[in-house]
XYZ file of C-alpha atoms in Angstrom:
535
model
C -147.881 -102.863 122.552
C -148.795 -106.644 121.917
C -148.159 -107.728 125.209
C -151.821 -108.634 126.787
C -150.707 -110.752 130.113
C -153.538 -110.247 132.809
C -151.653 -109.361 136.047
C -151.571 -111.246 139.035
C -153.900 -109.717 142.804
C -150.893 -108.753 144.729
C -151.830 -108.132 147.988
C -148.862 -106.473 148.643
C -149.276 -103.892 146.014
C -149.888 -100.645 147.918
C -151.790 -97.675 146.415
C -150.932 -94.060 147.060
C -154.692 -93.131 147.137
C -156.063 -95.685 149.467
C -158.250 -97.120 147.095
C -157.763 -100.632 148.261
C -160.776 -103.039 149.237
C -159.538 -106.408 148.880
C -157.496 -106.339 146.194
C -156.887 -104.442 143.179
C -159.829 -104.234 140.819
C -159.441 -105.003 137.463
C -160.320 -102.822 134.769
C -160.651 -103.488 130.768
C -160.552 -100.362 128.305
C -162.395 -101.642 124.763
C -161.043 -98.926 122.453
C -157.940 -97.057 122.480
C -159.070 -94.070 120.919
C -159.494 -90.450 122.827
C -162.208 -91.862 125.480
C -160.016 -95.084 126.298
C -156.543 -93.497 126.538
C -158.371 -90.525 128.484
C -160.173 -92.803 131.274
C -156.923 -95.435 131.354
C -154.528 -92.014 132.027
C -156.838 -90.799 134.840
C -157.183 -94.683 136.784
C -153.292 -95.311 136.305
C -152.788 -91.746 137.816
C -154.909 -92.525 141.082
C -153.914 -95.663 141.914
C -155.659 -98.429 139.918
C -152.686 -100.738 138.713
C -154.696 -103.601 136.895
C -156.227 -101.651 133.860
C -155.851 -103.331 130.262
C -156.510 -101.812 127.038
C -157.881 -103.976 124.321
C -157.471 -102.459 120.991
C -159.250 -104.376 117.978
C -156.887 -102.357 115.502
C -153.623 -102.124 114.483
C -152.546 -98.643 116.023
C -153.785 -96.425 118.563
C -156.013 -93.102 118.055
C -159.377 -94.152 117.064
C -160.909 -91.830 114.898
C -157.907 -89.416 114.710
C -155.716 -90.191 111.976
C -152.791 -88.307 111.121
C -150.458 -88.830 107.756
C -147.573 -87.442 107.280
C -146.612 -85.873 104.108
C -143.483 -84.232 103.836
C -143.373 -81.372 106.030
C -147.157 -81.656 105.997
C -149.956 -83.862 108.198
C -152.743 -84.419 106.528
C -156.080 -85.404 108.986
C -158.017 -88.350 107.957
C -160.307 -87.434 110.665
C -160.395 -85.601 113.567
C -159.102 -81.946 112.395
C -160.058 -79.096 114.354
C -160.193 -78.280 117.834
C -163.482 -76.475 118.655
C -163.252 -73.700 120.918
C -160.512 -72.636 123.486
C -162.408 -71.410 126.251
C -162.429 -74.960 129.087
C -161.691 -77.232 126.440
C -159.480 -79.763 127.568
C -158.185 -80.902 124.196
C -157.256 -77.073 123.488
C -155.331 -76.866 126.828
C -153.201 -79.826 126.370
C -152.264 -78.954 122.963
C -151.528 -74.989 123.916
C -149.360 -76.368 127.063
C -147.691 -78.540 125.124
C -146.467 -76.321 122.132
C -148.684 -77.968 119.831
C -150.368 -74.280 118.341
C -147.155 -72.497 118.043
C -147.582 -72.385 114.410
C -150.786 -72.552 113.489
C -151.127 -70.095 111.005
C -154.492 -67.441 110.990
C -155.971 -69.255 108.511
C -155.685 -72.503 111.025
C -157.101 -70.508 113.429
C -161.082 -69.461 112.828
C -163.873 -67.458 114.919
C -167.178 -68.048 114.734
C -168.491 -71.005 112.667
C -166.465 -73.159 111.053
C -167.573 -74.524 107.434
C -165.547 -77.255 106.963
C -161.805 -76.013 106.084
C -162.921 -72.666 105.329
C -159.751 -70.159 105.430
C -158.719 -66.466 104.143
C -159.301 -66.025 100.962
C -162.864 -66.728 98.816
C -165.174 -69.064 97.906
C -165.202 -69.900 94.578
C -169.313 -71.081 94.201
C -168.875 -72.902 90.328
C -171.996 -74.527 88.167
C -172.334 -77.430 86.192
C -171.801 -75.759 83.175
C -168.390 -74.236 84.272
C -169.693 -70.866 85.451
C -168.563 -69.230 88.491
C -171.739 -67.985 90.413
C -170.513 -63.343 91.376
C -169.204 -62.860 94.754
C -172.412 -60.187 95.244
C -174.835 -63.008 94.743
C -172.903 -65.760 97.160
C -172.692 -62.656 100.020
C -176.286 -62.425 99.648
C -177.581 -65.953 99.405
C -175.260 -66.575 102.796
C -176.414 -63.929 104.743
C -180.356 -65.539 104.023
C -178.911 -69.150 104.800
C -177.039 -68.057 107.672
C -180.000 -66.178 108.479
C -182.378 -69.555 108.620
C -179.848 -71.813 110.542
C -180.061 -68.828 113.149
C -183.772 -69.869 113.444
C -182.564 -73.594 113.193
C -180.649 -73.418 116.578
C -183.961 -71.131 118.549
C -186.360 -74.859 118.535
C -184.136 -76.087 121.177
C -182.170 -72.960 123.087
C -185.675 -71.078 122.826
C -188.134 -74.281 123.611
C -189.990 -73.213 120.255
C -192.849 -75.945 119.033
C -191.790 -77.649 115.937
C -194.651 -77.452 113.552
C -195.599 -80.745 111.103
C -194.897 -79.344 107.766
C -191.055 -79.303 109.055
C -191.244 -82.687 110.332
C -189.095 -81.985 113.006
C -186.141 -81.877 110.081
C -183.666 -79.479 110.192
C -183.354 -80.080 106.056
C -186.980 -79.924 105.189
C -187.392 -77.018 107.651
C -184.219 -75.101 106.100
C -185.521 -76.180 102.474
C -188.854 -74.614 102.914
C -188.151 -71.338 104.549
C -185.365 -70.596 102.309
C -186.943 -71.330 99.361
C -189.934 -69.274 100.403
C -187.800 -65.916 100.825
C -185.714 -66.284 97.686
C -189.363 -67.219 95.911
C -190.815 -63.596 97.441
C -187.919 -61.663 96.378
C -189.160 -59.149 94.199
C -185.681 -58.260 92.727
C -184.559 -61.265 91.778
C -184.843 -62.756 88.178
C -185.977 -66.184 88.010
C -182.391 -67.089 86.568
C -181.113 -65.533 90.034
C -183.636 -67.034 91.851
C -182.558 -70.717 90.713
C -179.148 -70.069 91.222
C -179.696 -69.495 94.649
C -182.196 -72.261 94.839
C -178.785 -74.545 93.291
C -176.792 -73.421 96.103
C -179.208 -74.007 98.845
C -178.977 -78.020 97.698
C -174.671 -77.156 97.739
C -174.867 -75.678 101.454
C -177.086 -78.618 102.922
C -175.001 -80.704 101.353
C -172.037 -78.818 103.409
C -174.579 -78.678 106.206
C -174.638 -82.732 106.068
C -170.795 -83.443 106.297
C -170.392 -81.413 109.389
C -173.031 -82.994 110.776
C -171.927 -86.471 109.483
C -175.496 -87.395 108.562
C -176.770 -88.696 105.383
C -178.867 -85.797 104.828
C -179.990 -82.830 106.652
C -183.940 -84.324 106.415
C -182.549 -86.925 109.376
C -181.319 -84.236 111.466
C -183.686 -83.425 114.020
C -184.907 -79.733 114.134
C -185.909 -79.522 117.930
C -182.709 -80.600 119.437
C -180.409 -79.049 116.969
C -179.478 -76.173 119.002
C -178.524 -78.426 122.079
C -174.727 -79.389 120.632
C -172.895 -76.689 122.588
C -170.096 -75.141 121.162
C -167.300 -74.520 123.331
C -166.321 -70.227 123.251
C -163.282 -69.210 121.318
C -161.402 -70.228 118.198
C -161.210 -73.276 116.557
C -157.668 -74.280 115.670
C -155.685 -76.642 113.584
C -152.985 -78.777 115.021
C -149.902 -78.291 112.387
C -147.916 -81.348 113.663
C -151.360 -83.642 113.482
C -153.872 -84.294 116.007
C -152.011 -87.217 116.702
C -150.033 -85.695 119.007
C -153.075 -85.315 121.220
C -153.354 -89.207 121.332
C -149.781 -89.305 121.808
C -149.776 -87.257 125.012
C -152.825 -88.743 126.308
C -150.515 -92.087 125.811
C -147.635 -91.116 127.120
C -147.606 -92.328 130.519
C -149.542 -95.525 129.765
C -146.802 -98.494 130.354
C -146.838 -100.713 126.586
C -148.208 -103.364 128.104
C -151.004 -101.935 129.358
C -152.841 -101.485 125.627
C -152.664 -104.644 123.618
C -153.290 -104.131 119.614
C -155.298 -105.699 117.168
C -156.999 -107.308 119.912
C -160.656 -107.472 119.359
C -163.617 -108.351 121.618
C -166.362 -110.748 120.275
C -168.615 -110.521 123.539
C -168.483 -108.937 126.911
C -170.332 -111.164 129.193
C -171.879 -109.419 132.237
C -173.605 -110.002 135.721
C -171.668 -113.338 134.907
C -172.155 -115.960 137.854
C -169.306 -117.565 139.566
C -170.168 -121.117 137.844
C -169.785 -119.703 134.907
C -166.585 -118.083 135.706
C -165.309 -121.763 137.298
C -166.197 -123.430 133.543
C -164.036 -120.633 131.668
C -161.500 -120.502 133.865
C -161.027 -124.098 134.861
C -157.218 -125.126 134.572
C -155.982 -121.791 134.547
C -154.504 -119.188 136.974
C -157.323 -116.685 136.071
C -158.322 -115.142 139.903
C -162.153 -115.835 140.567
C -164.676 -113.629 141.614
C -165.036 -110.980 138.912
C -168.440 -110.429 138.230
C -167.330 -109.383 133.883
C -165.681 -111.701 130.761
C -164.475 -110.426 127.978
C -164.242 -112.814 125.239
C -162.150 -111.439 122.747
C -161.912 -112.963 118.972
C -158.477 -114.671 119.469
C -160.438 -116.832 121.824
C -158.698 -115.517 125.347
C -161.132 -114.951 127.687
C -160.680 -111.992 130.372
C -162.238 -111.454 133.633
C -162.852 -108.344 135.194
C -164.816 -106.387 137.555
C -165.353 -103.101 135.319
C -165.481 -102.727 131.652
C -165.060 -99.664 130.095
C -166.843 -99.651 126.306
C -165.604 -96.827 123.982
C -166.801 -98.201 120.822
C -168.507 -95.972 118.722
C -172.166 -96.003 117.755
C -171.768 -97.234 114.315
C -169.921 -100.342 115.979
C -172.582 -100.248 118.538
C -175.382 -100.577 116.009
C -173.995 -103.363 114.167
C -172.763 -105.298 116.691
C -174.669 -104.447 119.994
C -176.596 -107.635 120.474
C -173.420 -110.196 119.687
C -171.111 -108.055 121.825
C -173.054 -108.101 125.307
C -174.405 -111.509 127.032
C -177.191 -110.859 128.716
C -178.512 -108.589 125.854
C -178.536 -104.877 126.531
C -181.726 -103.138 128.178
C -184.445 -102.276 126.024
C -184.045 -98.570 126.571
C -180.258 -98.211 125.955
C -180.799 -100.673 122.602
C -183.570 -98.101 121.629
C -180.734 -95.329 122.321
C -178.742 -96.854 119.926
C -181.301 -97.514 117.145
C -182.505 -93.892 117.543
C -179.397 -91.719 117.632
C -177.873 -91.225 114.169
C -174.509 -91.900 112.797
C -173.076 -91.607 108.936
C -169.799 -91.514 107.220
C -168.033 -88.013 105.737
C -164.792 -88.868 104.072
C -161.919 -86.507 102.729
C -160.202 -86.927 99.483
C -157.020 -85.241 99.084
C -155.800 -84.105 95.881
C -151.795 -83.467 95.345
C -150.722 -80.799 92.447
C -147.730 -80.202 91.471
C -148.835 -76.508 90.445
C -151.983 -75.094 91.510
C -154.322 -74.251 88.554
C -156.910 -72.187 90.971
C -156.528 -68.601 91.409
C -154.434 -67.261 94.811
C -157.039 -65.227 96.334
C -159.654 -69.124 96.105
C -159.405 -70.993 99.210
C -162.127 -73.441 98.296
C -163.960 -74.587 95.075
C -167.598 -75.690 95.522
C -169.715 -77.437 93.446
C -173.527 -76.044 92.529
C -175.824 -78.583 90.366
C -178.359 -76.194 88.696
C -180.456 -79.258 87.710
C -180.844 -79.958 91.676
C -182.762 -76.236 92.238
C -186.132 -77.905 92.458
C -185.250 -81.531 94.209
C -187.118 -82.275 97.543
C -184.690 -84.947 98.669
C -180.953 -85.530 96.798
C -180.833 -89.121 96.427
C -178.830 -90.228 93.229
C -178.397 -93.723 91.503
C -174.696 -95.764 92.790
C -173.148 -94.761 89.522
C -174.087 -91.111 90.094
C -172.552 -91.337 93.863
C -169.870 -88.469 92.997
C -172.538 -85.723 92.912
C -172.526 -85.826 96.446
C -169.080 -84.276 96.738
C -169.720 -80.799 97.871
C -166.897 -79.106 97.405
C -162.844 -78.882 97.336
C -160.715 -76.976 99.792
C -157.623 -75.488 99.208
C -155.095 -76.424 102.086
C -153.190 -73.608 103.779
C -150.421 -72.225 103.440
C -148.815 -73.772 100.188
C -145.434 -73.803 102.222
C -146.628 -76.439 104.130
C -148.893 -78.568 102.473
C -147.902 -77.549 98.895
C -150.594 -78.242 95.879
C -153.246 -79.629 97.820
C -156.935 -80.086 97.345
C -159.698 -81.970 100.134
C -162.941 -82.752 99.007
C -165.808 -83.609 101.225
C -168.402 -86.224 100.366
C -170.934 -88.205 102.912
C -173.970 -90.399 103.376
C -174.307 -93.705 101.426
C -172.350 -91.693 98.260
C -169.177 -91.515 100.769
C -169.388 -95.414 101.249
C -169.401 -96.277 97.794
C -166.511 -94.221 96.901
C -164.815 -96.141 99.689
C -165.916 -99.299 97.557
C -163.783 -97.480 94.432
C -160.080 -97.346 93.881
C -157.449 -94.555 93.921
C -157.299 -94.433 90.509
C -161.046 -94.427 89.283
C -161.933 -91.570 92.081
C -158.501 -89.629 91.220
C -160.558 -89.859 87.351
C -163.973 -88.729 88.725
C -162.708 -85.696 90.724
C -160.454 -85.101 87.966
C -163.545 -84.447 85.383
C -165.675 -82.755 88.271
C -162.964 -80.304 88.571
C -162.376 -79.628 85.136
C -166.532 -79.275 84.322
C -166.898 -76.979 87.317
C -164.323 -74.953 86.265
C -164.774 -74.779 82.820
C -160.895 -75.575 82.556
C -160.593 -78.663 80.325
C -156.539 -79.015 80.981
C -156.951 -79.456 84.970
C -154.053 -82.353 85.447
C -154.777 -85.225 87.234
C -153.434 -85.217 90.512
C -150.051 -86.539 91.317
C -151.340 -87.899 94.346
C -154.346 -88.898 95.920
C -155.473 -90.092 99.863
C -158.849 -90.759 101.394
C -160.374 -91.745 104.296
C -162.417 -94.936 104.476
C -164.613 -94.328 108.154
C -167.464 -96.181 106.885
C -165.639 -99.885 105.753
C -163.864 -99.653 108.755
C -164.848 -102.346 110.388
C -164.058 -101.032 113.991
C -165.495 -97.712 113.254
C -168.559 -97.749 110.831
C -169.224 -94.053 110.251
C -167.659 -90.901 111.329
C -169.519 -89.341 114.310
C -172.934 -88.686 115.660
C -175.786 -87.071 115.710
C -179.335 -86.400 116.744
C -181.610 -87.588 114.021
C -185.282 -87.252 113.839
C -186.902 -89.312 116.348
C -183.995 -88.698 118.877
C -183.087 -86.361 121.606
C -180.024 -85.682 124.288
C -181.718 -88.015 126.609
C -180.676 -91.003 124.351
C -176.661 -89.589 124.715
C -177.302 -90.198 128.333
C -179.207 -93.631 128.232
C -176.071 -94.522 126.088
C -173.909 -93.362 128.884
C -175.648 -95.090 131.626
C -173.758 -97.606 133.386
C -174.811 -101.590 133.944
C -176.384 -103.021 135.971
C -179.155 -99.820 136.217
C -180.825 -101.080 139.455
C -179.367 -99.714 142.541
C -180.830 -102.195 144.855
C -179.520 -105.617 143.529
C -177.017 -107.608 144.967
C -175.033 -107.599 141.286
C -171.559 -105.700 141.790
C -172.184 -102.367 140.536
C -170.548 -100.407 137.347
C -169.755 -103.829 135.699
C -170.341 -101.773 132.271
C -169.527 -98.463 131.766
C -169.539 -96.626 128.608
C -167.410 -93.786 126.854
C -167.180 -92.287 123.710
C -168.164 -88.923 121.936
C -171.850 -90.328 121.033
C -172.256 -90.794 125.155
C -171.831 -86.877 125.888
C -175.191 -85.012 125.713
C -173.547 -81.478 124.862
C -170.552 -82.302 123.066
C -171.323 -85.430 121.045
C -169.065 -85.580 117.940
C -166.838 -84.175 119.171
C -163.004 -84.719 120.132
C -163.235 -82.853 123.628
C -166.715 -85.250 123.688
C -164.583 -88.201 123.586
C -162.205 -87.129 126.182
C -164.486 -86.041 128.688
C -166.377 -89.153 128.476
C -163.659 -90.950 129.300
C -162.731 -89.432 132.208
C -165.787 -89.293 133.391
C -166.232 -92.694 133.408
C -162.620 -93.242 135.486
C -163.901 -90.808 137.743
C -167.057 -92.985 138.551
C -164.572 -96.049 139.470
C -162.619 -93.882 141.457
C -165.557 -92.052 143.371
C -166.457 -95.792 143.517
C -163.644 -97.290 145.451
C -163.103 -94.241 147.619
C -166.538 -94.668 148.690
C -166.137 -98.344 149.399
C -162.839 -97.542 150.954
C -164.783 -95.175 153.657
C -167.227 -97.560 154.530
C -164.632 -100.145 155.040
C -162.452 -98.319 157.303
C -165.511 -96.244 159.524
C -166.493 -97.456 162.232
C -170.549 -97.417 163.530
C -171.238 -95.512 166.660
C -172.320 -98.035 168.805
């Protein structure tokens, strides 16, 4: 897929859907994750024949990232489908044999806590104590309980008050605290237990939500992420195989690899054009340049952006001449974005119990913290907890912790062998089992460093609302009366979907929604072309 050769205008190229004006537009994909592979399928399917996907890395898939090992796949990021019911990433994988052995515990009603399966939670202290079943029931019917409320801001149009500032964390903190503090029953040993594992589940809380910290999530649009009805399900052969069908039908030379844009240069004048393309074959007239970091320079009349948010806050005012408008640069500063990475951990014999699925870690000397923010050397106490992969005959001995926030980026900064070392001693201190091997094995994802991804999805921190998904979203140039060719700049991507940011169904339906505005585009054009007035 290296090939990058900008086709010629034919203007004896016919289309099936009569999409023709003058020629065939051309079309540039940034990103060839779910969004860009989603909107390139849907233009190559009606009609458009000049569409070019510029990839800045090596491989395809974006933020999914499957590894195979042995029989198993192991997800370096996008794992679960979320919900059945409509969602389009669900129906391609179920038409396409993809769930035909996903196992029950791959397959989970109601909400999913990271890779919670059968079996129990094993809730183990600092001091190698494992916290009774009873008293984790109890404390998760109260949490569980709260994030109920946590969801009624937004679905119920509730007023936020001050105290909470408008933070699903510092509102969770305080109610929660307050009902285990007025609990007549409990012993003040009982009470700071639960207090510990209030800390463990917003830690929890904060990789699923791929913020920092719960305080920067933002209480009055918390309920608007809608989840999609039905189970949530894990693809056995990798979610990989989702990008894979999504490229399927894309010709090789249509995406071009480790091909990375510098600057997308917009509303760009034809003198302009004339200097850059002086001395070349490059056709005239299109109204976009992409100037990519290998110093090629590619004209176009529509660029589709997929990059994600994290890429989009770093780079956003060296990657679009003129400079983006104000409110879509206030989008991006406003809507949130961090990093949760998964370490895996191989065994070659399990030393946890068969009935554990995960093992999570409770600081008792975090009961009383407002906010958990720990020195760089202390970055491993933000690992929340290790889940036991299911079944054993497929994945064999293996463990996935969860970590996220500024911790997650510098364990990134570590090597294999100094985080196999930490997780090694967390494991055997939480446990109170001093003989806990080191793993054979160890793999971890690194969203964060990646410089073409910087962080793992988004989300609406304080400050923020589902109007900025949307300003994100909107097309350039805004201003329907100007003589500028319209949808020069369109944008795709998970963080562009007001209901289903974050998500991998979020990405997809961006995408085509954003080929469907091109082709609604050129149909319309086509019309107006070919009726005549009534004179």
């Amino acid at each position: 897929m290296q090939s990058c050769e900008i086709s010629s205008d034919s203007t004896d190229d016919p289309l099936s859907s009569g999409l023709r004006t003058h020629r065939q537009p051309r079309i540039v994909v940034i990103g060839a994750g779910l969004a860009g592979l989603a909107a390139t399928k849907i233009l190559l399917e009606n009609g458009f024949t000049d569409v070019r996907v510029l990839e800045a890395s090596d491989h395809i898939g974006g933020r999914v990232q499957s590894f195979q090992h042995g029989k198993a796949t192991l997800e370096l990021g996008a794992t679960w489908i979320h919900g059945a019911n409509g969602n389009p990433v669900y129906h391609l994988a179920e038409d396409n044999g993809l769930l035909e052995h996903t196992t029950d515990g791959e397959r989970s009603v109601g909400r999913i806590s990271l890779y919670t399966k059968n079996g129990v939670a094993h809730y183990q202290t600092n001091s190698g104590k494992r916290i009774p079943k009873d008293l984790v029931e109890e404390f998760s019917d109260l949490y569980n309980e709260v994030y109920e409320l946590t969801q009624e801001f937004f679905q119920n149009g509730k007023p936020v008050c001050a105290e909470s500032q408008n933070s699903v964390g510092v509102f969770t903190r305080d109610v929660v605290r307050k009902k285990i503090m007025l609990d007549p029953d409990d012993s003040e040993s009982t009470k700071k237990l639960k207090l510990s594992m209030l800390q463990q589940y917003l830690k929890v809380e904060s990789c699923e939500s791929s913020s920092a910290s719960m305080d920067e999530v933002s209480l009055s649009e918390f309920g608007e992420w809608t989840e999609i009805p039905g189970a949530h399900h894990v693809i056995p052969g990798g979610f990989m195989k989702i990008v894979e069908l999504l490229a399927q039908d894309i010709p090789s030379r249509t995406i071009c690899l480790s091909k990375p844009v510098r600057c997308i240069h917009w509303n760009f004048s034809a003198q302009q054009q004339e200097e850059i393309a002086r001395g070349s074959n490059t056709n005239q007239g299109h109204p976009v340049c992409v100037e990519c970091e290998d110093e090629e320079w590619i004209t176009a009349d529509h660029v589709i952006v997929t990059a994600s948010l994290g890429v989009l806050k770093e780079s956003h005012e060296a990657m679009f001449s003129p400079s983006l408008p104000e409110d879509k640069v206030l989008a991006i500063e406003k809507l949130g974005i961090s990093t949760t990475d998964k370490i895996f951990l191989e065994y070659a014999e399990p030393f946890w119990s068969p009935e554990c699925n995960s093992i999570q870690f409770v600081w008792e000397d975090e009961a009383q913290l407002e906010q958990l923010v720990y020195p760089e050397e202390l970055w491993y106490k933000k690992i929340c907890s290790f889940d036991v992969l299911y079944p054993p005959e497929r994945y064999g001995y293996m463990l996935s912790g969860w970590i996220c926030g500024q911790e997650a980026l510098l364990m990134e900064r570590c090597d294999d062998e100094l985080v196999a070392e930490i997780c090694t001693e967390l494991l055997r201190r939480f446990t109170g089992n001093p003989n806990i091997p080191k793993p054979r094995r160890i793999l971890r994802s690194s969203w964060g460093s990646n410089p073409y991804i910087r962080g793992s999805y988004s989300f609406t921190r304080v400050g923020s609302n589902g109007g900025d998904f949307e300003r994100l979203a909107m097309p350039l140039p805004y201003a329907k009366s100007t003589k500028a060719p319209p949808l020069q700049v369109l944008f795709a991507g998970e963080a562009t979907h007001r209901k289903y940011y974050s998500t991998t169904h979020g990405a997809l339906l961006s995408g085509q929604r954003e080929a469907t505005r091109l082709i609604e585009m050129y149909q319309d054009l086509h019309s107006a072309e070919t009726t005549k007035p009534n004179l």
